[in-house]
Amino acid sequence: MNIILLGAPGAGKGTQARYLVEDRGMVQLSTGDMLREAKDSGTEMGNVVAEVMAKGQLVTDEIVIGLIREKLETVKANGFIFDGFPRTLAQADALAALLQAEGQTLDAVVEMAVDDEALVQRITARSTCGSCGEVYNDITKPIPADGKCAKCGGTEFKRRADDNEDSLRTRLMEYYKKTSPLIGYYYAKGKLTRIDGLGEINDVRAAIGRVLDK
Ligand code: ADP
Ligand code: ZN
């Protein structure tokens, strides 16, 4: 089963994708994570994308489609979770073609609806564990008092360069202009289910589980 998690920056796609990996052994394909890896590795492509990402703009379709193509051709999984991809109609068409070429189908698109106010608060309070990637939030899920990651015991936490209010405004505008048309696109294909992304993390987790078990 292959699914897309769709939603604005900060909607909780990454957090829920990690649960799906845990709960169902699916494989998470996050273009944001792949691009950050490329950035950290200092490759030519990494340097090109770093600046674009820091501003909160979208990286070119060509680059992200290339990243996804490579994964789909090389990783064997019993289900992919597309997290942060597709973000444009061109990416959505490319994904359909890539899945078809691999003899795979897209089973569901889960739209995680969250209002903009909550997004700003979530994102500016966000940090992640440097070793395992567990996501924390200063207000709703603080780093344990002993300073150790609850999941892996790691003691280094990072904040993303683009998790500031300025770049978030751009990310939100990019979302409304370029990504939100995908809601209509997948609705018309009969794939879309909207869930409330504002609930408790575990309620959202359960809601996504119900969509997948339908
Ligand atoms: P968020 O959803 O919180 O904004 P992501 O980690 O998914 O975070 O993405 C971070 C940044 O990476 C985006 O703002 C954009 O610059 C780039 N990016 C990620 N995925 C894509 C994509 N599918 N197409 C274009 N740019 C992307
Ligand atoms: Zn950790």
mmCIF file of C-alpha atoms and ligand atoms in Angstrom:
data_model
loop_
_atom_site.group_PDB
_atom_site.id
_atom_site.type_symbol
_atom_site.label_atom_id
_atom_site.label_comp_id
_atom_site.label_asym_id
_atom_site.label_seq_id
_atom_site.Cartn_x
_atom_site.Cartn_y
_atom_site.Cartn_z
ATOM 1 C CA MET A 1 0.000 0.000 0.000
ATOM 2 C CA ASN A 2 1.382 3.390 -1.039
ATOM 3 C CA ILE A 3 0.114 6.624 0.436
ATOM 4 C CA ILE A 4 0.708 10.360 0.299
ATOM 5 C CA LEU A 5 0.589 12.586 3.366
ATOM 6 C CA LEU A 6 -0.506 15.992 2.141
ATOM 7 C CA GLY A 7 -0.585 19.160 4.202
ATOM 8 C CA ALA A 8 0.981 22.529 4.870
ATOM 9 C CA PRO A 9 4.428 22.810 6.438
ATOM 10 C CA GLY A 10 4.078 21.880 10.088
ATOM 11 C CA ALA A 11 0.900 19.866 9.565
ATOM 12 C CA GLY A 12 2.619 16.864 11.144
ATOM 13 C CA LYS A 13 3.413 14.773 8.069
ATOM 14 C CA GLY A 14 6.875 13.773 9.246
ATOM 15 C CA THR A 15 5.709 12.810 12.741
ATOM 16 C CA GLN A 16 2.900 10.652 11.389
ATOM 17 C CA ALA A 17 5.100 9.125 8.700
ATOM 18 C CA ARG A 18 7.434 7.928 11.440
ATOM 19 C CA TYR A 19 4.516 6.274 13.220
ATOM 20 C CA LEU A 20 3.496 4.502 10.029
ATOM 21 C CA VAL A 21 7.036 3.185 9.700
ATOM 22 C CA GLU A 22 6.773 1.890 13.291
ATOM 23 C CA ASP A 23 3.198 0.601 13.106
ATOM 24 C CA ARG A 24 3.235 -0.918 9.653
ATOM 25 C CA GLY A 25 6.789 -1.323 8.481
ATOM 26 C CA MET A 26 6.242 1.051 5.577
ATOM 27 C CA VAL A 27 9.113 3.076 4.103
ATOM 28 C CA GLN A 28 9.065 6.867 4.477
ATOM 29 C CA LEU A 29 10.163 8.874 1.450
ATOM 30 C CA SER A 30 10.591 12.466 2.593
ATOM 31 C CA THR A 31 11.945 14.751 -0.117
ATOM 32 C CA GLY A 32 12.665 17.345 2.590
ATOM 33 C CA ASP A 33 14.936 14.844 4.406
ATOM 34 C CA MET A 34 16.582 13.803 1.138
ATOM 35 C CA LEU A 35 17.256 17.430 0.231
ATOM 36 C CA ARG A 36 18.673 18.169 3.697
ATOM 37 C CA GLU A 37 20.974 15.164 3.316
ATOM 38 C CA ALA A 38 22.121 16.439 -0.073
ATOM 39 C CA LYS A 39 22.716 19.828 1.513
ATOM 40 C CA ASP A 40 24.780 18.383 4.379
ATOM 41 C CA SER A 41 26.827 16.232 2.032
ATOM 42 C CA GLY A 42 28.045 19.383 0.273
ATOM 43 C CA THR A 43 27.462 18.020 -3.242
ATOM 44 C CA GLU A 44 26.880 20.444 -6.097
ATOM 45 C CA MET A 45 23.178 19.736 -5.998
ATOM 46 C CA GLY A 46 23.250 20.219 -2.230
ATOM 47 C CA ASN A 47 24.684 23.685 -2.551
ATOM 48 C CA VAL A 48 22.092 24.689 -5.122
ATOM 49 C CA VAL A 49 19.170 23.553 -2.992
ATOM 50 C CA ALA A 50 20.434 24.902 0.335
ATOM 51 C CA GLU A 51 19.741 28.499 -0.543
ATOM 52 C CA VAL A 52 16.342 27.790 -2.069
ATOM 53 C CA MET A 53 15.273 25.795 1.001
ATOM 54 C CA ALA A 54 16.477 28.395 3.482
ATOM 55 C CA LYS A 55 14.231 30.958 1.796
ATOM 56 C CA GLY A 56 11.304 28.587 1.958
ATOM 57 C CA GLN A 57 10.882 28.288 -1.796
ATOM 58 C CA LEU A 58 10.309 25.046 -3.663
ATOM 59 C CA VAL A 59 13.236 23.187 -5.169
ATOM 60 C CA THR A 60 12.798 22.448 -8.910
ATOM 61 C CA ASP A 61 10.533 19.604 -9.970
ATOM 62 C CA GLU A 62 13.415 18.069 -11.884
ATOM 63 C CA ILE A 63 15.547 17.647 -8.762
ATOM 64 C CA VAL A 64 12.881 16.210 -6.483
ATOM 65 C CA ILE A 65 11.423 13.936 -9.133
ATOM 66 C CA GLY A 66 14.956 12.614 -9.737
ATOM 67 C CA LEU A 67 15.348 11.859 -6.023
ATOM 68 C CA ILE A 68 12.046 9.996 -5.865
ATOM 69 C CA ARG A 69 12.711 8.112 -9.093
ATOM 70 C CA GLU A 70 15.981 6.815 -7.715
ATOM 71 C CA LYS A 71 14.306 5.562 -4.528
ATOM 72 C CA LEU A 72 11.441 3.896 -6.343
ATOM 73 C CA GLU A 73 13.849 2.125 -8.642
ATOM 74 C CA THR A 74 16.177 0.901 -5.910
ATOM 75 C CA VAL A 75 14.236 0.463 -2.654
ATOM 76 C CA LYS A 76 11.966 -2.525 -2.292
ATOM 77 C CA ALA A 77 9.227 -1.914 0.219
ATOM 78 C CA ASN A 78 5.939 -3.235 1.268
ATOM 79 C CA GLY A 79 4.470 0.264 1.052
ATOM 80 C CA PHE A 80 5.777 3.788 0.657
ATOM 81 C CA ILE A 81 4.715 6.891 2.527
ATOM 82 C CA PHE A 82 5.302 9.972 0.409
ATOM 83 C CA ASP A 83 5.961 12.805 2.852
ATOM 84 C CA GLY A 84 6.349 16.275 1.352
ATOM 85 C CA PHE A 85 6.079 14.923 -2.180
ATOM 86 C CA PRO A 86 4.378 15.646 -4.533
ATOM 87 C CA ARG A 87 4.183 19.408 -3.984
ATOM 88 C CA THR A 88 3.205 20.495 -7.502
ATOM 89 C CA LEU A 89 0.885 19.140 -10.181
ATOM 90 C CA ALA A 90 3.914 18.272 -12.325
ATOM 91 C CA GLN A 91 5.313 16.211 -9.451
ATOM 92 C CA ALA A 92 1.949 14.488 -9.012
ATOM 93 C CA ASP A 93 1.854 13.488 -12.681
ATOM 94 C CA ALA A 94 5.448 12.288 -12.486
ATOM 95 C CA LEU A 95 4.658 10.168 -9.435
ATOM 96 C CA ALA A 96 1.716 8.542 -11.218
ATOM 97 C CA ALA A 97 3.992 7.636 -14.124
ATOM 98 C CA LEU A 98 6.775 6.340 -11.869
ATOM 99 C CA LEU A 99 4.399 4.153 -9.853
ATOM 100 C CA GLN A 100 2.881 2.783 -13.007
ATOM 101 C CA ALA A 101 6.324 1.952 -14.394
ATOM 102 C CA GLU A 102 7.040 -0.029 -11.208
ATOM 103 C CA GLY A 103 3.686 -1.825 -11.404
ATOM 104 C CA GLN A 104 2.526 -0.049 -8.240
ATOM 105 C CA THR A 105 -0.591 1.882 -7.340
ATOM 106 C CA LEU A 106 -1.368 4.875 -5.192
ATOM 107 C CA ASP A 107 -3.862 3.771 -2.569
ATOM 108 C CA ALA A 108 -4.708 6.845 -0.538
ATOM 109 C CA VAL A 109 -3.957 10.498 -0.067
ATOM 110 C CA VAL A 110 -4.441 11.777 3.464
ATOM 111 C CA GLU A 111 -4.872 15.508 3.745
ATOM 112 C CA MET A 112 -3.844 16.703 7.199
ATOM 113 C CA ALA A 113 -5.813 19.882 7.811
ATOM 114 C CA VAL A 114 -4.375 22.398 10.280
ATOM 115 C CA ASP A 115 -5.039 26.112 10.561
ATOM 116 C CA ASP A 116 -2.261 28.578 9.786
ATOM 117 C CA GLU A 117 -2.001 30.012 13.256
ATOM 118 C CA ALA A 118 -1.224 26.597 14.703
ATOM 119 C CA LEU A 119 1.384 26.028 11.999
ATOM 120 C CA VAL A 120 3.410 29.072 12.959
ATOM 121 C CA GLN A 121 3.366 28.057 16.599
ATOM 122 C CA ARG A 122 4.312 24.465 15.843
ATOM 123 C CA ILE A 123 7.133 25.266 13.500
ATOM 124 C CA THR A 124 8.846 27.977 15.459
ATOM 125 C CA ALA A 125 8.827 25.676 18.528
ATOM 126 C CA ARG A 126 10.147 22.628 16.689
ATOM 127 C CA SER A 127 13.418 20.749 17.173
ATOM 128 C CA THR A 128 14.586 17.238 16.303
ATOM 129 C CA CYS A 129 16.980 14.713 17.804
ATOM 130 C CA GLY A 130 20.301 14.794 15.975
ATOM 131 C CA SER A 131 20.719 11.021 16.171
ATOM 132 C CA CYS A 132 17.300 9.476 15.566
ATOM 133 C CA GLY A 133 15.218 12.331 14.150
ATOM 134 C CA GLU A 134 12.517 12.217 16.862
ATOM 135 C CA VAL A 135 10.518 15.450 16.668
ATOM 136 C CA TYR A 136 10.063 17.652 19.752
ATOM 137 C CA ASN A 137 8.082 20.823 20.389
ATOM 138 C CA ASP A 138 8.960 23.332 23.112
ATOM 139 C CA ILE A 139 5.301 23.630 24.081
ATOM 140 C CA THR A 140 3.501 20.389 23.303
ATOM 141 C CA LYS A 141 6.290 17.807 23.497
ATOM 142 C CA PRO A 142 9.376 19.216 25.192
ATOM 143 C CA ILE A 143 12.761 17.524 25.243
ATOM 144 C CA PRO A 144 12.886 15.435 28.487
ATOM 145 C CA ALA A 145 14.191 17.315 31.528
ATOM 146 C CA ASP A 146 17.366 15.185 31.652
ATOM 147 C CA GLY A 147 18.247 16.527 28.187
ATOM 148 C CA LYS A 148 18.187 13.048 26.647
ATOM 149 C CA CYS A 149 16.076 11.985 23.674
ATOM 150 C CA ALA A 150 13.228 9.785 24.946
ATOM 151 C CA LYS A 151 13.693 7.467 22.022
ATOM 152 C CA CYS A 152 17.452 6.961 21.656
ATOM 153 C CA GLY A 153 19.122 8.794 24.549
ATOM 154 C CA GLY A 154 20.834 11.227 22.162
ATOM 155 C CA THR A 155 21.788 14.574 23.616
ATOM 156 C CA GLU A 156 22.060 16.743 20.515
ATOM 157 C CA PHE A 157 19.042 18.500 19.141
ATOM 158 C CA LYS A 158 18.778 20.616 16.030
ATOM 159 C CA ARG A 159 16.531 23.308 14.689
ATOM 160 C CA ARG A 160 16.023 23.642 10.972
ATOM 161 C CA ALA A 161 17.431 26.694 9.173
ATOM 162 C CA ASP A 162 14.033 27.292 7.553
ATOM 163 C CA ASP A 163 11.981 27.026 10.764
ATOM 164 C CA ASN A 164 11.769 30.776 11.301
ATOM 165 C CA GLU A 165 8.804 33.080 10.750
ATOM 166 C CA ASP A 166 10.081 34.691 7.551
ATOM 167 C CA SER A 167 10.800 31.558 5.661
ATOM 168 C CA LEU A 168 7.620 29.999 7.028
ATOM 169 C CA ARG A 169 5.542 32.784 5.408
ATOM 170 C CA THR A 170 7.120 31.882 2.068
ATOM 171 C CA ARG A 171 6.606 28.163 2.661
ATOM 172 C CA LEU A 172 2.935 28.774 3.417
ATOM 173 C CA MET A 173 2.494 30.879 0.272
ATOM 174 C CA GLU A 174 4.232 28.205 -1.816
ATOM 175 C CA TYR A 175 1.875 25.669 -0.264
ATOM 176 C CA TYR A 176 -1.277 27.602 -1.133
ATOM 177 C CA LYS A 177 -0.136 28.532 -4.641
ATOM 178 C CA LYS A 178 1.481 25.314 -5.796
ATOM 179 C CA THR A 179 0.602 22.408 -3.500
ATOM 180 C CA SER A 180 -2.991 22.980 -2.404
ATOM 181 C CA PRO A 181 -4.277 22.398 -5.991
ATOM 182 C CA LEU A 182 -3.322 18.763 -5.365
ATOM 183 C CA ILE A 183 -6.255 18.508 -2.969
ATOM 184 C CA GLY A 184 -8.667 18.936 -5.889
ATOM 185 C CA TYR A 185 -6.528 16.754 -8.130
ATOM 186 C CA TYR A 186 -6.629 13.760 -5.781
ATOM 187 C CA TYR A 187 -10.243 14.367 -4.817
ATOM 188 C CA ALA A 188 -11.161 14.071 -8.493
ATOM 189 C CA LYS A 189 -9.230 10.808 -8.651
ATOM 190 C CA GLY A 190 -11.232 9.478 -5.705
ATOM 191 C CA LYS A 191 -8.139 9.110 -3.515
ATOM 192 C CA LEU A 192 -8.482 11.940 -1.017
ATOM 193 C CA THR A 193 -9.449 11.715 2.664
ATOM 194 C CA ARG A 194 -9.251 14.771 4.869
ATOM 195 C CA ILE A 195 -8.456 14.349 8.541
ATOM 196 C CA ASP A 196 -8.160 16.838 11.363
ATOM 197 C CA GLY A 197 -4.458 17.419 11.906
ATOM 198 C CA LEU A 198 -5.050 19.598 14.952
ATOM 199 C CA GLY A 199 -6.003 16.775 17.298
ATOM 200 C CA GLU A 200 -3.730 14.983 19.758
ATOM 201 C CA ILE A 201 -0.831 13.222 18.062
ATOM 202 C CA ASN A 202 -2.292 9.813 18.928
ATOM 203 C CA ASP A 203 -5.777 10.731 17.689
ATOM 204 C CA VAL A 204 -4.275 11.797 14.380
ATOM 205 C CA ARG A 205 -2.318 8.545 14.317
ATOM 206 C CA ALA A 206 -5.538 6.579 14.834
ATOM 207 C CA ALA A 207 -7.410 8.588 12.199
ATOM 208 C CA ILE A 208 -4.727 7.823 9.615
ATOM 209 C CA GLY A 209 -4.837 4.162 10.622
ATOM 210 C CA ARG A 210 -8.583 4.109 9.916
ATOM 211 C CA VAL A 211 -8.052 5.584 6.447
ATOM 212 C CA LEU A 212 -5.472 2.921 5.623
ATOM 213 C CA ASP A 213 -7.633 0.074 6.924
ATOM 214 C CA LYS A 214 -10.702 1.147 4.979
HETATM 215 P P1 ADP B 1 7.889 21.287 5.602
HETATM 216 O O1 ADP B 1 6.786 20.428 5.076
HETATM 217 O O2 ADP B 1 7.871 21.422 7.086
HETATM 218 O O3 ADP B 1 7.993 22.623 4.925
HETATM 219 P P2 ADP B 1 9.943 19.616 4.338
HETATM 220 O O4 ADP B 1 11.038 19.003 5.099
HETATM 221 O O5 ADP B 1 8.967 18.712 3.683
HETATM 222 O O6 ADP B 1 9.267 20.610 5.345
HETATM 223 O O7 ADP B 1 10.553 20.567 3.175
HETATM 224 C C1 ADP B 1 11.514 21.544 3.452
HETATM 225 C C2 ADP B 1 11.901 22.289 2.168
HETATM 226 O O8 ADP B 1 12.464 21.374 1.213
HETATM 227 C C3 ADP B 1 10.759 22.956 1.411
HETATM 228 O O9 ADP B 1 10.458 24.229 1.926
HETATM 229 C C4 ADP B 1 11.340 23.012 -0.014
HETATM 230 O O10 ADP B 1 12.294 24.044 -0.133
HETATM 231 C C5 ADP B 1 12.078 21.712 -0.123
HETATM 232 N N1 ADP B 1 11.215 20.604 -0.645
HETATM 233 C C6 ADP B 1 10.869 19.473 0.028
HETATM 234 N N2 ADP B 1 10.104 18.675 -0.738
HETATM 235 C C7 ADP B 1 9.956 19.325 -1.930
HETATM 236 C C8 ADP B 1 9.249 19.040 -3.130
HETATM 237 N N3 ADP B 1 8.528 17.905 -3.264
HETATM 238 N N4 ADP B 1 9.317 19.940 -4.141
HETATM 239 C C9 ADP B 1 10.023 21.058 -4.029
HETATM 240 N N5 ADP B 1 10.698 21.411 -2.926
HETATM 241 C C10 ADP B 1 10.668 20.557 -1.873
HETATM 242 ZN ZN ZN B 2 16.802 10.401 19.434
#
